[in-house]
Short mmCIF file of C-alpha atoms in Angstrom, two decimals:
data_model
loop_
_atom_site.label_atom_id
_atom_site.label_comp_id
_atom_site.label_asym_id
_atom_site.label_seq_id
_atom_site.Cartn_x
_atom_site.Cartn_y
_atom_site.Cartn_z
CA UNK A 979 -156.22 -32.21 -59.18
CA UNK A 980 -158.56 -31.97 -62.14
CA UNK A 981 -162.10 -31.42 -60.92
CA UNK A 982 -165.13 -32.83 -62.61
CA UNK A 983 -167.03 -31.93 -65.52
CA UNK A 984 -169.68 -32.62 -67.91
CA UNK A 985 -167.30 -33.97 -70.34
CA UNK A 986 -166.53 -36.26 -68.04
CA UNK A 987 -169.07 -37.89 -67.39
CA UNK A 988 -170.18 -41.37 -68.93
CA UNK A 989 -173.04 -40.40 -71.25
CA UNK A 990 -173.89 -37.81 -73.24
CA UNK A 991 -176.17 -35.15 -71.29
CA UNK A 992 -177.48 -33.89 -74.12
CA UNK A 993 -178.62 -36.97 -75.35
CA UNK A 994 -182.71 -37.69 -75.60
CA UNK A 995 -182.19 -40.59 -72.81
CA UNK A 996 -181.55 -37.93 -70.38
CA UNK A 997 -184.49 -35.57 -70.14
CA UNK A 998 -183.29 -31.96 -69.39
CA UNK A 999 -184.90 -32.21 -65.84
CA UNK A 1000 -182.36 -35.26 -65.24
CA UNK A 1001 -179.90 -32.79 -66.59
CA UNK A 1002 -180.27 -30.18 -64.10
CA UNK A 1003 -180.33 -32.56 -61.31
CA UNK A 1004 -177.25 -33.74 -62.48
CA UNK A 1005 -175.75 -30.19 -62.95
CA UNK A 1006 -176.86 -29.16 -59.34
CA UNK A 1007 -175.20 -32.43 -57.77
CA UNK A 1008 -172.17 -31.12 -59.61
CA UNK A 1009 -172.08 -27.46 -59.06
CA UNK A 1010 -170.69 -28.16 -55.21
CA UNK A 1011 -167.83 -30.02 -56.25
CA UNK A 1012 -167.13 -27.64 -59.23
CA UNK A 1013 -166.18 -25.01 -56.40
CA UNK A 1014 -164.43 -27.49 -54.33
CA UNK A 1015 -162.27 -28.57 -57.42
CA UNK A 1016 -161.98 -24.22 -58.54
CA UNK A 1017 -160.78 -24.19 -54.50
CA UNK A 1018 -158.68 -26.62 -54.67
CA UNK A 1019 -156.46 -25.68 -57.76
CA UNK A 1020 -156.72 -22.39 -56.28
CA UNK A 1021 -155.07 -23.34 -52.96
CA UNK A 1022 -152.34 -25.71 -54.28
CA UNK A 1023 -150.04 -23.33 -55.54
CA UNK A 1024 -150.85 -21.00 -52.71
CA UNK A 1025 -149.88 -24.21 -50.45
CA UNK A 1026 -146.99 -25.33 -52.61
CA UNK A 1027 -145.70 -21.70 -51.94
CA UNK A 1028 -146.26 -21.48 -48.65
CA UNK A 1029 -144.22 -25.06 -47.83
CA UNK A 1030 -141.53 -23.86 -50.09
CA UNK A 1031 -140.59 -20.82 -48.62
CA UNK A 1032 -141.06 -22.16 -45.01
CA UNK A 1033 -138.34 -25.01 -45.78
CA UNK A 1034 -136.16 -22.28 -47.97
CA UNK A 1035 -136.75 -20.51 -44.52
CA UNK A 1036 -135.78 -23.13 -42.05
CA UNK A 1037 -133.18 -24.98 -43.96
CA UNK A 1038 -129.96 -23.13 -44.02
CA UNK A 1039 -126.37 -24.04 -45.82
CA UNK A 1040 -123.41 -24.44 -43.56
CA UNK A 1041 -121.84 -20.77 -44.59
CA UNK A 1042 -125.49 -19.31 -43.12
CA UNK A 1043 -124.85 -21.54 -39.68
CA UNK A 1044 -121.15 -20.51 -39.53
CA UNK A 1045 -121.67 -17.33 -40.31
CA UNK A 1046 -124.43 -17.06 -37.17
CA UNK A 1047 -121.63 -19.16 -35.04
CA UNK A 1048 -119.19 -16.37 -35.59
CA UNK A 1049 -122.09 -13.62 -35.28
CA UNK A 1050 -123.11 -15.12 -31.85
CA UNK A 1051 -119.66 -14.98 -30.33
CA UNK A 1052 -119.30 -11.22 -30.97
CA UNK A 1053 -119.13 -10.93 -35.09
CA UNK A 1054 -116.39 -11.11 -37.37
CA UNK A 1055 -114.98 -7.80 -36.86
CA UNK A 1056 -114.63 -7.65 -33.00
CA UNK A 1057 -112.98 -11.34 -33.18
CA UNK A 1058 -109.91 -9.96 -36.09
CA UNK A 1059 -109.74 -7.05 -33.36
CA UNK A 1060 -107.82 -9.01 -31.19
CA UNK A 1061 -104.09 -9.16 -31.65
CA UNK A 1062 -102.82 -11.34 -29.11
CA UNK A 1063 -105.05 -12.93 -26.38
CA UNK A 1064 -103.96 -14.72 -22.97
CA UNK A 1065 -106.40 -17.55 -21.22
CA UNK A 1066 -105.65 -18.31 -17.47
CA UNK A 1067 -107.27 -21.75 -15.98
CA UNK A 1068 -106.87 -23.93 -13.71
CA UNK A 1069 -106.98 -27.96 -14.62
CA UNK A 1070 -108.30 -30.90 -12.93
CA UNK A 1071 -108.78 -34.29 -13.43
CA UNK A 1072 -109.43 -36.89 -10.33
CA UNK A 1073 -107.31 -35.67 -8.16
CA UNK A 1074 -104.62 -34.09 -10.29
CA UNK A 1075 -103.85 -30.20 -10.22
CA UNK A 1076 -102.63 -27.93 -12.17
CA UNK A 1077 -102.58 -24.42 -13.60
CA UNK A 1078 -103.07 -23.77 -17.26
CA UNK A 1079 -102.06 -20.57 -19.50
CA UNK A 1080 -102.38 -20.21 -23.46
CA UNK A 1081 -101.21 -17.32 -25.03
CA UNK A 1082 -102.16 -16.90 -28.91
CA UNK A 1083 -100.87 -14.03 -31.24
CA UNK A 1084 -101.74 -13.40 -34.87
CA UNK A 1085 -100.42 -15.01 -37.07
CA UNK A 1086 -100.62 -18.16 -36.30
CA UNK A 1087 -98.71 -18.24 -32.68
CA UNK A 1088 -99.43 -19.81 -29.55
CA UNK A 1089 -97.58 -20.90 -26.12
CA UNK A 1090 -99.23 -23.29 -23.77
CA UNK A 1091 -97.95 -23.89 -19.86
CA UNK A 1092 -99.17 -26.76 -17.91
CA UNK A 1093 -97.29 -25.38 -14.09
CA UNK A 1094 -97.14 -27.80 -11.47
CA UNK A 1095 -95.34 -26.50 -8.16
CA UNK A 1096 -93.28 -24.07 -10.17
CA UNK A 1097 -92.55 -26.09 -13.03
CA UNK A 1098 -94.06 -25.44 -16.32
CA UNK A 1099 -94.39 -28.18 -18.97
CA UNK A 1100 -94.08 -25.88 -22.46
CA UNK A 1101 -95.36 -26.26 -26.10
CA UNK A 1102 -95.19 -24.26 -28.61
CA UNK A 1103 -95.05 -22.88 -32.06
CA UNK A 1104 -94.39 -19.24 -33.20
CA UNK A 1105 -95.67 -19.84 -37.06
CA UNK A 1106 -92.71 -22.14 -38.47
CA UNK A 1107 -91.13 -24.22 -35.31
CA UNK A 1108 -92.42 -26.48 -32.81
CA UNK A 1109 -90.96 -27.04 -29.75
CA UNK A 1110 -91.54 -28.16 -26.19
CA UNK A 1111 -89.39 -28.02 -22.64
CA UNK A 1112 -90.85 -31.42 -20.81
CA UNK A 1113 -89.15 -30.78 -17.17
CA UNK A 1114 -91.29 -33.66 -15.57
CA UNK A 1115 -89.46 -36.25 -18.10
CA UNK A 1116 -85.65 -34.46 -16.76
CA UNK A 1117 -85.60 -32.83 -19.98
CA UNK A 1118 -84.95 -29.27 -19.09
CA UNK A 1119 -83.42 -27.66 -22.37
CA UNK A 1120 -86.08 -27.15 -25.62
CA UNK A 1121 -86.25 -30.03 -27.66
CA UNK A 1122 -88.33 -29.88 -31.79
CA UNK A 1123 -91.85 -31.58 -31.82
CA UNK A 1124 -92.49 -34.16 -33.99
CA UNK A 1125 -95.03 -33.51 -36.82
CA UNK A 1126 -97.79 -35.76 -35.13
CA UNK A 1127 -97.04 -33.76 -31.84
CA UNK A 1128 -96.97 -30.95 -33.85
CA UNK A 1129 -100.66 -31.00 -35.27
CA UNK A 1130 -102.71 -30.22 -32.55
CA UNK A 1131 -100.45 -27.28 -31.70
CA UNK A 1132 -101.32 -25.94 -35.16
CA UNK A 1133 -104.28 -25.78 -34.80
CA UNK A 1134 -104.58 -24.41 -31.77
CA UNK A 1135 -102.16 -21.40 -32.61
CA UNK A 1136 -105.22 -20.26 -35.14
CA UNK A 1137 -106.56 -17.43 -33.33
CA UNK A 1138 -110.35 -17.09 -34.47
CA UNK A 1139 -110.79 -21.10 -34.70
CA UNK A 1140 -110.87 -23.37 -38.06
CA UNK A 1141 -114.58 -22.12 -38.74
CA UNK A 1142 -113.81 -18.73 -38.88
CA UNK A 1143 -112.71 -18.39 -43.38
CA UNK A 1144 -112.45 -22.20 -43.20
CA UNK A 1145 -112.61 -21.77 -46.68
CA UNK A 1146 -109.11 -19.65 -47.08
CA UNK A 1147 -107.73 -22.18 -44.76
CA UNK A 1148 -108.01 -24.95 -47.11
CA UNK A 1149 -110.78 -27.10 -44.95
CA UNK A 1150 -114.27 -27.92 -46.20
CA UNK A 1151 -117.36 -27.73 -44.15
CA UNK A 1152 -120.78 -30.07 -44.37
CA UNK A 1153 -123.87 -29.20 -42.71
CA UNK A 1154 -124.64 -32.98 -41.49
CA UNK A 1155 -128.21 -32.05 -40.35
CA UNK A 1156 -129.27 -31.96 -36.46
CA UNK A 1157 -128.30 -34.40 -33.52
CA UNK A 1158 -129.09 -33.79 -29.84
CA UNK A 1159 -126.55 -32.96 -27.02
CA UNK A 1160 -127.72 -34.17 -23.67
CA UNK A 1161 -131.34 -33.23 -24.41
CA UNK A 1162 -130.28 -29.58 -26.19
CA UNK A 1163 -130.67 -29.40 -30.55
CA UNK A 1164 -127.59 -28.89 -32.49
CA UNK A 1165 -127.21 -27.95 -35.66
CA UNK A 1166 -124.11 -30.91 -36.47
CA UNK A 1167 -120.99 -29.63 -38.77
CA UNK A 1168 -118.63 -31.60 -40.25
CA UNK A 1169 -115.35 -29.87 -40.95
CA UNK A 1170 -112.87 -31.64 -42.93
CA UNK A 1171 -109.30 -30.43 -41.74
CA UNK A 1172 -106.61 -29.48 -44.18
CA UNK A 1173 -104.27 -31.58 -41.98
CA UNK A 1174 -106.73 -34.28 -42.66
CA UNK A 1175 -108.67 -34.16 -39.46
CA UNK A 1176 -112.10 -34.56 -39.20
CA UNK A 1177 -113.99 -32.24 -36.54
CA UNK A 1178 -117.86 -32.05 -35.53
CA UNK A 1179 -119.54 -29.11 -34.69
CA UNK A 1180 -122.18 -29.37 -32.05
CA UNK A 1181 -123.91 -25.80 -32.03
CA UNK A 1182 -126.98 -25.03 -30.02
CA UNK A 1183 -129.83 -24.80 -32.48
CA UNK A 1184 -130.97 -21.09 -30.74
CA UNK A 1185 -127.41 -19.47 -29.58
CA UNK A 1186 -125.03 -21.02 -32.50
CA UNK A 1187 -122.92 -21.42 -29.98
CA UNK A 1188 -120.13 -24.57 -29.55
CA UNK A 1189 -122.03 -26.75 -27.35
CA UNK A 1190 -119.72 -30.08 -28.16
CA UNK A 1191 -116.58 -30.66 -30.91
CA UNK A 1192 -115.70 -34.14 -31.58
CA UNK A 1193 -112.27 -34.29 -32.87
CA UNK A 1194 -110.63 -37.39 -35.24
CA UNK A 1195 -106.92 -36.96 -35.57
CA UNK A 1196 -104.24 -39.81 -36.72
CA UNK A 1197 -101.60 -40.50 -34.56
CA UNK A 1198 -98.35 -42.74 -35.31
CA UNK A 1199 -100.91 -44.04 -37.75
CA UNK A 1200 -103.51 -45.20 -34.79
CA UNK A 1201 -106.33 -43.24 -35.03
CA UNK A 1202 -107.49 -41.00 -32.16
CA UNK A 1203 -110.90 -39.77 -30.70
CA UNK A 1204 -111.48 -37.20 -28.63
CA UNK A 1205 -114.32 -34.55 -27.27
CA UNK A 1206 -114.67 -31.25 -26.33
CA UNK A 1207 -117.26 -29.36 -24.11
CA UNK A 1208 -118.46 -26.02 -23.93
CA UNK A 1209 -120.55 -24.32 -21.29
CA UNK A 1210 -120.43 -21.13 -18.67
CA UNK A 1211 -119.97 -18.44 -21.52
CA UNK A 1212 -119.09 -14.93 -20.82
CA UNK A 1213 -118.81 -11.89 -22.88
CA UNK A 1214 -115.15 -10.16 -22.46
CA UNK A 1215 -114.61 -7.05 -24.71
CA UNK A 1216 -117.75 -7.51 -26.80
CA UNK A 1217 -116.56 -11.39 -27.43
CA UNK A 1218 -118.16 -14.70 -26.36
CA UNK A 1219 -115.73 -17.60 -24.96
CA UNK A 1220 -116.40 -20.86 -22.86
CA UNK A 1221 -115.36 -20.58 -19.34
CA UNK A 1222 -115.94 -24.68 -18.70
CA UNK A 1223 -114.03 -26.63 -21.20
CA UNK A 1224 -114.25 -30.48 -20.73
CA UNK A 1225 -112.26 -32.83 -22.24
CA UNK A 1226 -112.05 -36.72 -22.78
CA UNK A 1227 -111.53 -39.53 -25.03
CA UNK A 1228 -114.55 -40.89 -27.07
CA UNK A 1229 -116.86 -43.13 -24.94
CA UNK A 1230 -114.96 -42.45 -21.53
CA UNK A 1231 -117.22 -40.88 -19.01
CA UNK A 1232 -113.96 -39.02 -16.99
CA UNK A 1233 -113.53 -35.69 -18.31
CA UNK A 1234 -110.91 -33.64 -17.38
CA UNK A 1235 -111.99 -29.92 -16.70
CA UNK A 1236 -110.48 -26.59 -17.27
CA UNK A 1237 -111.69 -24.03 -15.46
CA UNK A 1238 -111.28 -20.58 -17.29
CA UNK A 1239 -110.18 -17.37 -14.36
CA UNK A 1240 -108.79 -14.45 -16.66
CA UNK A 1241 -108.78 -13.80 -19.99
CA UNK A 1242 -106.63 -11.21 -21.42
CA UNK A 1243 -106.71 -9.34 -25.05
CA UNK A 1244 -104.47 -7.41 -27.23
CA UNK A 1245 -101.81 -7.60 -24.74
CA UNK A 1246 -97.82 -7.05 -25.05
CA UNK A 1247 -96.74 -10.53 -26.52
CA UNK A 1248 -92.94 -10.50 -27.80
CA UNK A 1249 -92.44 -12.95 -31.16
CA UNK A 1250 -89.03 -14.28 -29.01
CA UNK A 1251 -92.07 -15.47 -26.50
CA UNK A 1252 -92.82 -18.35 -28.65
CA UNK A 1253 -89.62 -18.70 -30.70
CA UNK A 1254 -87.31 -21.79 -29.62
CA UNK A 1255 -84.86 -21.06 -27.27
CA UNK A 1256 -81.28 -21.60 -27.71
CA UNK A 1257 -79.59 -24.29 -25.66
CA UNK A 1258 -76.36 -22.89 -23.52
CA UNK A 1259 -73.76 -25.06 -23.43
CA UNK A 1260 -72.90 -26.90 -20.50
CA UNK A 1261 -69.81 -25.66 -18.58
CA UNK A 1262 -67.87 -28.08 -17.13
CA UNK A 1263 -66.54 -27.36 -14.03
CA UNK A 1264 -62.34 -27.00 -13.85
CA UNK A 1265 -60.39 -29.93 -12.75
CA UNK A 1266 -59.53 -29.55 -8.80
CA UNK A 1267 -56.43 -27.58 -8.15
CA UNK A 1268 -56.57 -25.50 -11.36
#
């Protein structure tokens, strides 16, 4: 803003049709907003600053957010301290039962149990192989995954999570701006899967913490929604992790629930754990009277 001066005006002060009196009348009317012009390019660089550094302040890149996600559950370090972890639940949904264990090991293994009376429904992948032993469908010797089965289990046999080095994983990460999750502010990522999944980050604008993940995944070529959430945290060795996981498809108001009881780190963990086993061959029993 330019203030206003005598050049400015629309006659010539020194000319003999303004008497000097006129003239100081005019400079004295003037002198106020002299100082209120000097103030004013004084102040809006001063201002400029001050709203450019308080939006350099506030608005953050997605490596600054991650890097406070991975800060709030424990830090960087304490998460590559753990070898080989083991999460004990239970699972509900309606009236359905069951208990739930995931064992992960580094690198890049991971068993999951669903046990019903017994009975344990088994997926897994130890780094190269999927495989699964689906009792409840009579199929009681381990049978290879299909690559669409296969996906999910891939991702869940990453230890840290996809955010953790997302980067050296080969996914890319957007900071989509802020969206609300039931009433709390979340800063909203969009990760962009290797795989060729899309996930989104719901993480509570004051704890960084997973509040909600909203997961896009292609199935037998139909595409498939689904959501996560994340509540009841609790620090184990130094390290944050949900305790209330719920789980549904997009727009369905049923969620099923896992309950978190134990969770175990760095324990004994054998690679043959999450290897395929090999089928034994069925003996036939001898003829009768032989």
């Amino acid at each position: 803003m330019k203030g206003l001066s005598i050049r400015s005006l629309p006659f010539d002060v020194m000319s003999p049709i303004v008497g000097w009196g006129e003239f100081m009348k005019i400079d004295l009317r003037l002198t106020p907003l002299r100082e209120f012009s000097r103030v004013v390019r004084l102040f809006l660089p001063v201002a400029a600053a001050i709203v450019f550094f308080s939006f350099a302040a506030s608005a953050q890149t997605v490596d600054e957010v991650i890097a406070k996600n991975i800060q709030a559950h424990g830090g960087l370090d304490k998460l590559k301290s753990v070898r080989s972890i083991r999460t004990s639940a239970k699972f509900s949904q309606g009236s359905f039962r069951a208990d739930f264990r995931q064992e992960n090991k580094r690198a890049d293994k991971v068993r999951e149990e669903f046990i019903i009376q017994g009975l344990a429904q088994v997926q897994a992948y130890d780094g190269k192989t999927g495989w699964q032993i689906s009792p409840f469908s009579g199929r009681k010797d381990p049978e290879l995954l299909s690559q669409d089965d296969l996906k999910s289990l891939v991702v869940d046999a990453d230890i840290d999570g996809p955010l953790v080095e997302y980067k050296e994983k080969g996914h890319k990460a957007e900071l989509v701006g802020h969206d609300s999750m039931e009433g709390t502010d979340c800063f909203k990522i969009k990760l962009s899967m290797k795989n060729g999944d899309v996930r989104y980050y719901y993480l509570d604008a004051d704890s960084y913490l997973e509040l909600k993940l909203e997961i896009q995944t292609t199935i037998r070529g139909a595409l498939q929604e689904s959501e996560l959430y994340y509540g009841d945290y609790e620090q184990v060795n130094g390290i944050f992790y949900p305790f209330a996981v719920g789980q549904a498809q997009k727009g369905s108001a049923s969620r099923a629930q896992f309950s978190v009881e134990k969770i175990e780190q760095n324990i004994p963990l054998e690679d043959a754990h999450f290897s395929m086993p090999v089928s034994k061959p069925e003996t036939k029993a001898p003829p009768a009277g032989k």
